[in-house]
Short mmCIF file of C-alpha atoms and ligand atoms in Angstrom, two decimals:
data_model
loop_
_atom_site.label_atom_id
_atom_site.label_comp_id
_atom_site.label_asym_id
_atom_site.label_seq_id
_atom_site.Cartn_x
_atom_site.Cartn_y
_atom_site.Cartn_z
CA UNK V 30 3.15 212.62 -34.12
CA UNK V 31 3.12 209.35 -32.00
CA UNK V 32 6.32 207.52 -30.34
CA UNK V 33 8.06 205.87 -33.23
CA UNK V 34 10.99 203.38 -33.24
CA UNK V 35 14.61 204.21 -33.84
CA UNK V 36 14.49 201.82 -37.49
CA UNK V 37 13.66 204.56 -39.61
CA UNK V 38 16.14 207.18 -38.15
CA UNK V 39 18.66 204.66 -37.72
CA UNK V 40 18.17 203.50 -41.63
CA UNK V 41 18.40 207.06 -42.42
CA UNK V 42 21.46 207.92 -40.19
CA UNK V 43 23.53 205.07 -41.90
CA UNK V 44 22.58 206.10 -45.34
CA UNK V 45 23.24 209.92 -43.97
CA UNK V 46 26.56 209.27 -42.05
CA UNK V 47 25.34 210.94 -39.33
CA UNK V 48 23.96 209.48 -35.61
CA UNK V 49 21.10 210.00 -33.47
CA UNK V 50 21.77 211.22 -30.40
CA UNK V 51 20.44 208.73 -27.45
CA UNK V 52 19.90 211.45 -24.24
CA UNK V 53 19.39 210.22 -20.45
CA UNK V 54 16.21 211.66 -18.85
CA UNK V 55 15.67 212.03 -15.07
CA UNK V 56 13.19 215.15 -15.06
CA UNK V 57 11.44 217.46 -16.82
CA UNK V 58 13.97 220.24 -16.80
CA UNK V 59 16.30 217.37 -18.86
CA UNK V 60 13.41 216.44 -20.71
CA UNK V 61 12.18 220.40 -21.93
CA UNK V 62 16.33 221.25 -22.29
CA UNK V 63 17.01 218.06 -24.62
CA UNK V 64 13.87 218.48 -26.61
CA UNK V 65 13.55 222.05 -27.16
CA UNK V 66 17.22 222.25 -28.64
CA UNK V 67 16.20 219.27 -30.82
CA UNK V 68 12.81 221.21 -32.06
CA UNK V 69 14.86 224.40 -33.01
CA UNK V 70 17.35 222.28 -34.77
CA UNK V 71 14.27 219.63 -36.38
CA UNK V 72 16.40 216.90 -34.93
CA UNK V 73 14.92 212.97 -34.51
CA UNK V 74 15.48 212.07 -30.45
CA UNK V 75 16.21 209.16 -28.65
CA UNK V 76 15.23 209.76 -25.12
CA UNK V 77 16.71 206.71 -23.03
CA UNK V 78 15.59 205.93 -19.22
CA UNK V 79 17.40 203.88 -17.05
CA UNK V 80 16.13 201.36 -14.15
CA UNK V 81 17.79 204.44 -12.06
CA UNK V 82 15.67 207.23 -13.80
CA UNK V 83 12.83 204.80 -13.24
CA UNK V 84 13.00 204.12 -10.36
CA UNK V 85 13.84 208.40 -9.38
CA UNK V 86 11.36 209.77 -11.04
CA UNK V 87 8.36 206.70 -11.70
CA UNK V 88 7.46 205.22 -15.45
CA UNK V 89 4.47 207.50 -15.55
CA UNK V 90 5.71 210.66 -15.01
CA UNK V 91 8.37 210.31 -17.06
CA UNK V 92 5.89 208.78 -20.46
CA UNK V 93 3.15 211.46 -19.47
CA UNK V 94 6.37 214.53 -19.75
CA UNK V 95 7.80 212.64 -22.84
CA UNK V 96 3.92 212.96 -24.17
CA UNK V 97 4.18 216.52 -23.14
CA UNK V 98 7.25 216.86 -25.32
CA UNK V 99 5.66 215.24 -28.07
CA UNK V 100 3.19 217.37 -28.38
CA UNK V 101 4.77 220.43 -28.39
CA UNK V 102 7.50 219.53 -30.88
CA UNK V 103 5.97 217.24 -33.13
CA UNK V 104 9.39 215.66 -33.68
CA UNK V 105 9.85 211.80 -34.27
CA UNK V 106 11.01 210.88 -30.73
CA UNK V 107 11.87 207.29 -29.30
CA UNK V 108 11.76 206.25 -25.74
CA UNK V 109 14.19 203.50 -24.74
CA UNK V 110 15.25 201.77 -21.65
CA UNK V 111 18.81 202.04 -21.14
CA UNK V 112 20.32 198.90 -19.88
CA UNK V 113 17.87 196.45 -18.84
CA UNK V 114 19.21 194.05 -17.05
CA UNK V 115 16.25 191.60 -16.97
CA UNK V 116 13.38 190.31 -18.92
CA UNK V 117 10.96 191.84 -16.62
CA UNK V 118 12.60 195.04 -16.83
CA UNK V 119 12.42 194.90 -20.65
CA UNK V 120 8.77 193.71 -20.65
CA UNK V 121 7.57 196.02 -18.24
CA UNK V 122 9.15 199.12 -20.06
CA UNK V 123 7.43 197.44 -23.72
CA UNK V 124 4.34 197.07 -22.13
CA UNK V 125 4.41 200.23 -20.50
CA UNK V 126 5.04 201.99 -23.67
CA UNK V 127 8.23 202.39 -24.68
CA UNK V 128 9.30 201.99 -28.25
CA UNK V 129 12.79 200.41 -27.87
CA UNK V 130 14.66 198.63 -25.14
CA UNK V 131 18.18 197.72 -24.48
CA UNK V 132 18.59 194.30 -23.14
CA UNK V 133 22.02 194.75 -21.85
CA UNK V 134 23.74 190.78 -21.26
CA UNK V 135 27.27 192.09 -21.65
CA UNK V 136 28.29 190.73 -18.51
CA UNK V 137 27.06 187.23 -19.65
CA UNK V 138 28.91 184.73 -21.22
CA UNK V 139 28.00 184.69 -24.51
CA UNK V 140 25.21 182.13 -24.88
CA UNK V 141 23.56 182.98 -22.30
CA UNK V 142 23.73 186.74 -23.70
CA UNK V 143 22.36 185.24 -26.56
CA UNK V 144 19.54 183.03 -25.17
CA UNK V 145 18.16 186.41 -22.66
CA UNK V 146 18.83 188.55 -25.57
CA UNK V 147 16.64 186.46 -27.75
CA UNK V 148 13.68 185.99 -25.29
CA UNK V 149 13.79 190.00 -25.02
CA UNK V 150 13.36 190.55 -28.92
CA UNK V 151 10.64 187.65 -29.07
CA UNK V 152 8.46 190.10 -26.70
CA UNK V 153 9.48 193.17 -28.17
CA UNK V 154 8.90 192.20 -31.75
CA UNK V 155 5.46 190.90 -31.20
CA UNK V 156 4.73 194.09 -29.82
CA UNK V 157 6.25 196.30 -32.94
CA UNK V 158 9.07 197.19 -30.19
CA UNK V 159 12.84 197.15 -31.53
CA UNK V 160 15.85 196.04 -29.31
CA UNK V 161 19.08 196.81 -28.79
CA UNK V 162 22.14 194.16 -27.68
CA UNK V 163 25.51 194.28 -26.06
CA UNK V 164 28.55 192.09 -27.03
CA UNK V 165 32.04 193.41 -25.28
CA UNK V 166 31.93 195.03 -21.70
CA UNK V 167 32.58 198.99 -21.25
CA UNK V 168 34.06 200.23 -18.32
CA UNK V 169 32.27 202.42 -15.63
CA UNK V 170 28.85 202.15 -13.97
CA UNK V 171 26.12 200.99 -15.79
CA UNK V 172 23.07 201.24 -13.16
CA UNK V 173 22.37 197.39 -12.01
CA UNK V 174 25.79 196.01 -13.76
CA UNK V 175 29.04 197.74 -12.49
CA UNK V 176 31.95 196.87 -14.67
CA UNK V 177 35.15 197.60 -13.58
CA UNK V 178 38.39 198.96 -16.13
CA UNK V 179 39.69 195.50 -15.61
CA UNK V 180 37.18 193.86 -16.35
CA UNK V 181 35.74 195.38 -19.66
CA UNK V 182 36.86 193.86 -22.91
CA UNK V 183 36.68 194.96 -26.41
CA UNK V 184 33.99 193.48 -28.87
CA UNK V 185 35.37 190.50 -30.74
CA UNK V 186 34.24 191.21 -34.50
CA UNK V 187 34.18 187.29 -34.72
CA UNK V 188 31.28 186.66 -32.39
CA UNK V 189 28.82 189.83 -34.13
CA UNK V 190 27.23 188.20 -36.90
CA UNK V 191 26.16 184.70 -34.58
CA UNK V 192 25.09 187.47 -32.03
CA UNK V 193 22.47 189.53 -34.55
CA UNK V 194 21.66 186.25 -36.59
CA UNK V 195 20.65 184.38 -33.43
CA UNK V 196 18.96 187.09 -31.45
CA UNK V 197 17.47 188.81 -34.14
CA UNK V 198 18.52 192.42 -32.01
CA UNK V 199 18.13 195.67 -34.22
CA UNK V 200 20.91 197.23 -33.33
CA UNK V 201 24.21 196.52 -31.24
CA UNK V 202 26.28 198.47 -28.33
CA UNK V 203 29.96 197.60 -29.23
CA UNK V 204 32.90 198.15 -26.66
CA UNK V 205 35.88 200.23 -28.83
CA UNK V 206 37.23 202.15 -25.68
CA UNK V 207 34.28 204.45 -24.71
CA UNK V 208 33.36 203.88 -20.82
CA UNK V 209 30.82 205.16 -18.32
CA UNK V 210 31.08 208.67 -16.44
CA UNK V 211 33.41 211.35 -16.13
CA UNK V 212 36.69 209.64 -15.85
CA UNK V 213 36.58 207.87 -18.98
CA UNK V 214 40.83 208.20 -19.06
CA UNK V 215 43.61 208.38 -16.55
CA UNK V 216 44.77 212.27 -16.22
CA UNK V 217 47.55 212.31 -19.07
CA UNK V 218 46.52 209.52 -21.02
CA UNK V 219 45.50 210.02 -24.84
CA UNK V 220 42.34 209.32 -25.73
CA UNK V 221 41.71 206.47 -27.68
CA UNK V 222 39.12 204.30 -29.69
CA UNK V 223 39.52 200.95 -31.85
CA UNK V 224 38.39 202.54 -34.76
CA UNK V 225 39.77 199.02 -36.29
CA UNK V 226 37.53 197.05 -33.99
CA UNK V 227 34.43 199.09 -35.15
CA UNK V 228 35.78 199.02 -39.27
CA UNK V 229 35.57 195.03 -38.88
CA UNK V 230 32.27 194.93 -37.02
CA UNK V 231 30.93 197.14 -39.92
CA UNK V 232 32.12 194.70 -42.72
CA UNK V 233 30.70 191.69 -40.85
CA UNK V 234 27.77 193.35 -41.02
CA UNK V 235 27.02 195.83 -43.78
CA UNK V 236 24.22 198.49 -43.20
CA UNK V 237 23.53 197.27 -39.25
CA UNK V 238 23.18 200.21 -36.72
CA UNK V 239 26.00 200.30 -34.19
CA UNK V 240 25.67 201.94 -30.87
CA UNK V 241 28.16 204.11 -28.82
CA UNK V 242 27.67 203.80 -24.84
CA UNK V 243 29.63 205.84 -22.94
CA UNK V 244 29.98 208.98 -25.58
CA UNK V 245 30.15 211.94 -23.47
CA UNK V 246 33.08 214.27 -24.11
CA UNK V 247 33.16 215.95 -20.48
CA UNK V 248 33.19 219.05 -21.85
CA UNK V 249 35.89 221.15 -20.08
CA UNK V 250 33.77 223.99 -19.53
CA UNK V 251 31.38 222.31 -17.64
CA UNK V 252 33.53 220.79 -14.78
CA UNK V 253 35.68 224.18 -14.56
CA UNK V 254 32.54 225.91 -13.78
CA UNK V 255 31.51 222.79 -11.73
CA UNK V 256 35.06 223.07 -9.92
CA UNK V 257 34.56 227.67 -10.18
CA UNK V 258 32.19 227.83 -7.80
CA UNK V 259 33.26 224.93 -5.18
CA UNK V 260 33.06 221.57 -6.41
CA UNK V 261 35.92 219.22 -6.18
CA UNK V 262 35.92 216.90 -9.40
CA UNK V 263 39.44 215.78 -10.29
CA UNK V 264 40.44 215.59 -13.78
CA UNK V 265 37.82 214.18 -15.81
CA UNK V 266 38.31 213.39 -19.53
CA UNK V 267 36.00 212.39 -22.00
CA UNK V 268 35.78 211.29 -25.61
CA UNK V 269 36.80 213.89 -28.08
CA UNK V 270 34.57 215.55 -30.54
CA UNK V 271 36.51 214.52 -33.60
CA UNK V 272 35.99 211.19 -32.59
CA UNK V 273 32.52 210.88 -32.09
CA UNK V 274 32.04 212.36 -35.64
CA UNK V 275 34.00 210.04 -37.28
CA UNK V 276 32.31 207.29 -35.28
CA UNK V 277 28.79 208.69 -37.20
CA UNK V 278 30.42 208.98 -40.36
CA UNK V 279 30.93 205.49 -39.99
CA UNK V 280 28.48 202.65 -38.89
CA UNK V 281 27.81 204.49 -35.33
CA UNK V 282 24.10 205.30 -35.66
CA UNK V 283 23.46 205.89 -32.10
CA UNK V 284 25.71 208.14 -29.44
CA UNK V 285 24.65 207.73 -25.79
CA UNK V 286 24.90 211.03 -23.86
CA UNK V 287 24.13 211.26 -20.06
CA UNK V 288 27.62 212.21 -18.16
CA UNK V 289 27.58 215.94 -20.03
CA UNK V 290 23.57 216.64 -19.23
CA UNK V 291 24.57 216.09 -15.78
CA UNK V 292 27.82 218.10 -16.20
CA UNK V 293 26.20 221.14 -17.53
CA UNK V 294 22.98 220.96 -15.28
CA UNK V 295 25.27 220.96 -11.90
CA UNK V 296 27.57 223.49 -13.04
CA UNK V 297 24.80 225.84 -14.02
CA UNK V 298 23.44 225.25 -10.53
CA UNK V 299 26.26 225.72 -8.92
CA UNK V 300 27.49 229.08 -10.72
CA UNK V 301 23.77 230.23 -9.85
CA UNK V 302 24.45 229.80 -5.84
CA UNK V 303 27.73 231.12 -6.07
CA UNK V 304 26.86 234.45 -7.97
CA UNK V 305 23.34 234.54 -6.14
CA UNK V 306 23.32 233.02 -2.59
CA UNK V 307 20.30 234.31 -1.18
CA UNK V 308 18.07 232.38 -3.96
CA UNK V 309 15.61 229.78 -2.86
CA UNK V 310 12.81 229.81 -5.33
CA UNK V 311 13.82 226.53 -8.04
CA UNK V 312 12.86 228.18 -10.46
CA UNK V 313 15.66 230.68 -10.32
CA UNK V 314 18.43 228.03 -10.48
CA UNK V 315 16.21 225.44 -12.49
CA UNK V 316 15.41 227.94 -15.45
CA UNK V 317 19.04 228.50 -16.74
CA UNK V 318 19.77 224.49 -15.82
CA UNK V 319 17.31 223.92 -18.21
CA UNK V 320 18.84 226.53 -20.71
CA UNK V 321 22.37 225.02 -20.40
CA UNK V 322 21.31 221.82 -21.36
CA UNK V 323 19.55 223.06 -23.90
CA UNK V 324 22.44 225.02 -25.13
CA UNK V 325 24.65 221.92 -24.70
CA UNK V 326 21.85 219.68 -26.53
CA UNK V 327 22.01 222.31 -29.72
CA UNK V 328 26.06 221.83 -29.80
CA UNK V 329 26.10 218.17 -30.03
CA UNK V 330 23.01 217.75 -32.93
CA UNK V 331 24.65 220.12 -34.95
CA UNK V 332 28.76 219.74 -34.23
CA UNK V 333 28.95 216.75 -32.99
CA UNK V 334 26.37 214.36 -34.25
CA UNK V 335 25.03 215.75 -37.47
CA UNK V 336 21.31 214.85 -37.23
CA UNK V 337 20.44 218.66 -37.32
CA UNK V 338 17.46 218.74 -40.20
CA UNK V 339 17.15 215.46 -40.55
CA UNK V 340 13.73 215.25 -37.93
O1 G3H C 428 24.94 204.22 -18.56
C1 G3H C 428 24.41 204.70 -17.57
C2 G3H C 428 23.65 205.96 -17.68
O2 G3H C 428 24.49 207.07 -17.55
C3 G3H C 428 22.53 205.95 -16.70
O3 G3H C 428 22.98 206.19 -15.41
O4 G3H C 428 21.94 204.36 -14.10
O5 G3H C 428 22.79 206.42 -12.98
O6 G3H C 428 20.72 206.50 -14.39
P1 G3H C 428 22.05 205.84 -14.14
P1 13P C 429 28.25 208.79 -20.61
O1 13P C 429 28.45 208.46 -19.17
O2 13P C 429 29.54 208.87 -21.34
O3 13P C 429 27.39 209.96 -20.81
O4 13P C 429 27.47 207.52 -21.27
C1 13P C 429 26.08 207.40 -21.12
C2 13P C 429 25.58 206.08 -21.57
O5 13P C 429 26.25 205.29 -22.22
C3 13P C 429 24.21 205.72 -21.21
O6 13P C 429 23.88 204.42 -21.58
ZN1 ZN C 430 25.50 203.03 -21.47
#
């Protein structure tokens, strides 16, 4: 099966009330984890690169291993560019292949969101390539554009339906509360999203694909094991699961997921050293890397984000 766009599964996933999940890929062991869990599970993939993966591990390499994966699952998979911050990103990621790109002008005001936004989706289109938009400003780091707590903002439900009419985007990131990274709350603070916020963007605009940046749940096993075998993360907190499901049930047809794949590849690695010390061969450490984010991959398609049999 060739590359295809997220339309179809995102048509599906709001008919379905369930969400796609949208994986960050640096390598192949992230690559093989994400998309063998989603082959045993017949799962559709988003597989989302940023300028930073881009620029870490080169736009061929990572096409030619998303090819690999292709092949060997024969699952509907879409590559995206996470957060493009330019049009030259954005056109050199369509014309390099990808099959969706995120032309992120949150940090705009809002026409000039609007008028980058629209030059983006005048490229893609022509070239069969579907884009995704930003209106509202998330907390955390976001690769070229670093937003800081202060600064983010909530969506404002009025602005959504100039933003898709005049941009023509096929799907929008909304800011409800989610942020960037591990420390998505302060230690002792109670999670929270504007499920309110998200209920009015839906009614503004019936049967349009939301996206969820900054969706990882910072799963507590993962940083104890990170912090068992000497690492030193303080208390990170992450969205809940609960949430994120009743985000898909609703209008949330894309979850973003990067902060747990790194999570669960470091503490694998680092419970590896600690138990066997003397290691040196990669593959010894890199093998059950790859398993735990597999393992972790397989928890969120089926518990968390309900696309499991829907490939
Ligand atoms: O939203 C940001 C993603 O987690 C990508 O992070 O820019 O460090 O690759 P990165
Ligand atoms: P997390 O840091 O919560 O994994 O978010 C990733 C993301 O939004 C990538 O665009
Ligand atoms: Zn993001």
């Amino acid at each position: 099966m060739p590359l295809v766009t997220s339309k179809e599964m995102f048509q599906k996933a709001y008919d379905g009330g369930y969400a796609i999940g949208a994986f960050n890929v640096n390598n192949m062991e992230i690559i093989q984890g994400i998309t063998e869990a989603a082959k045993e599970e017949n799962a559709p993939l988003i597989l989302q690169v940023s300028a930073g993966a881009r620029k870490y591990a080169n736009h061929t390499y990572l096409m030619k291993l998303i090819e690999a994966a292709l092949i060997e699952t024969d699952l509907p998979i879409c590559v995206h560019l996470d957060h493009g911050d330019s049009f030259e990103l954005c056109k050199s990621c369509i014309d390099g292949g990808f099959t969706s790109v995120m032309i992120d002008g949150s940090h705009l005001s809002f026409e000039e969101n609007i008028k980058l936004t629209k030059q983006v989706v005048e490229y893609a289109h022509d070239k069969g390539v579907v884009v995704e938009g930003e209106l509202g400003r998330l907390a955390g780091i976001e690769d070229a554009v670093n937003v800081s707590a202060e600064d983010a903002a909530y969506t404002n439900p009025a602005e959504v339906i100039e933003f898709v009419e005049r941009t023509g985007v096929d799907s929008l990131a909304i800011a409800i509360g989610t942020s960037h990274g591990a420390y998505k709350f302060k230690p002792g603070q109670k999670p929270q999203l504007r499920f309110d916020i998200l209920e009015k963007v839906s009614e503004k605009l019936p049967g349009f694909p939301i996206v969820l940046h900054g969706a990882s749940s910072v799963i507590p096993e993962f940083v104890e094991m990170i912090n068992a075998n000497g690492g030193q993360m303080p208390d990170a907190i992450g969205i809940p699961e609960d949430m994120l499901r009743k985000a898909a049930s609703m209008s949330v047809c894309k979850i973003n997921i990067d902060s747990d794949l790194r999570l669960a590849l470091t503490g694998s690695i680092r419970k590896h050293f600690a138990e066997h010390p003397d290691h040196f061969d990669p593959r010894q450490y890199l093998k059950p890397a790859r398993e735990a984010i597999k393992g972790l991959v397989k928890h969120k398609l089926v518990n968390v984000l309900g696309c499991n049999g829907k490939a």
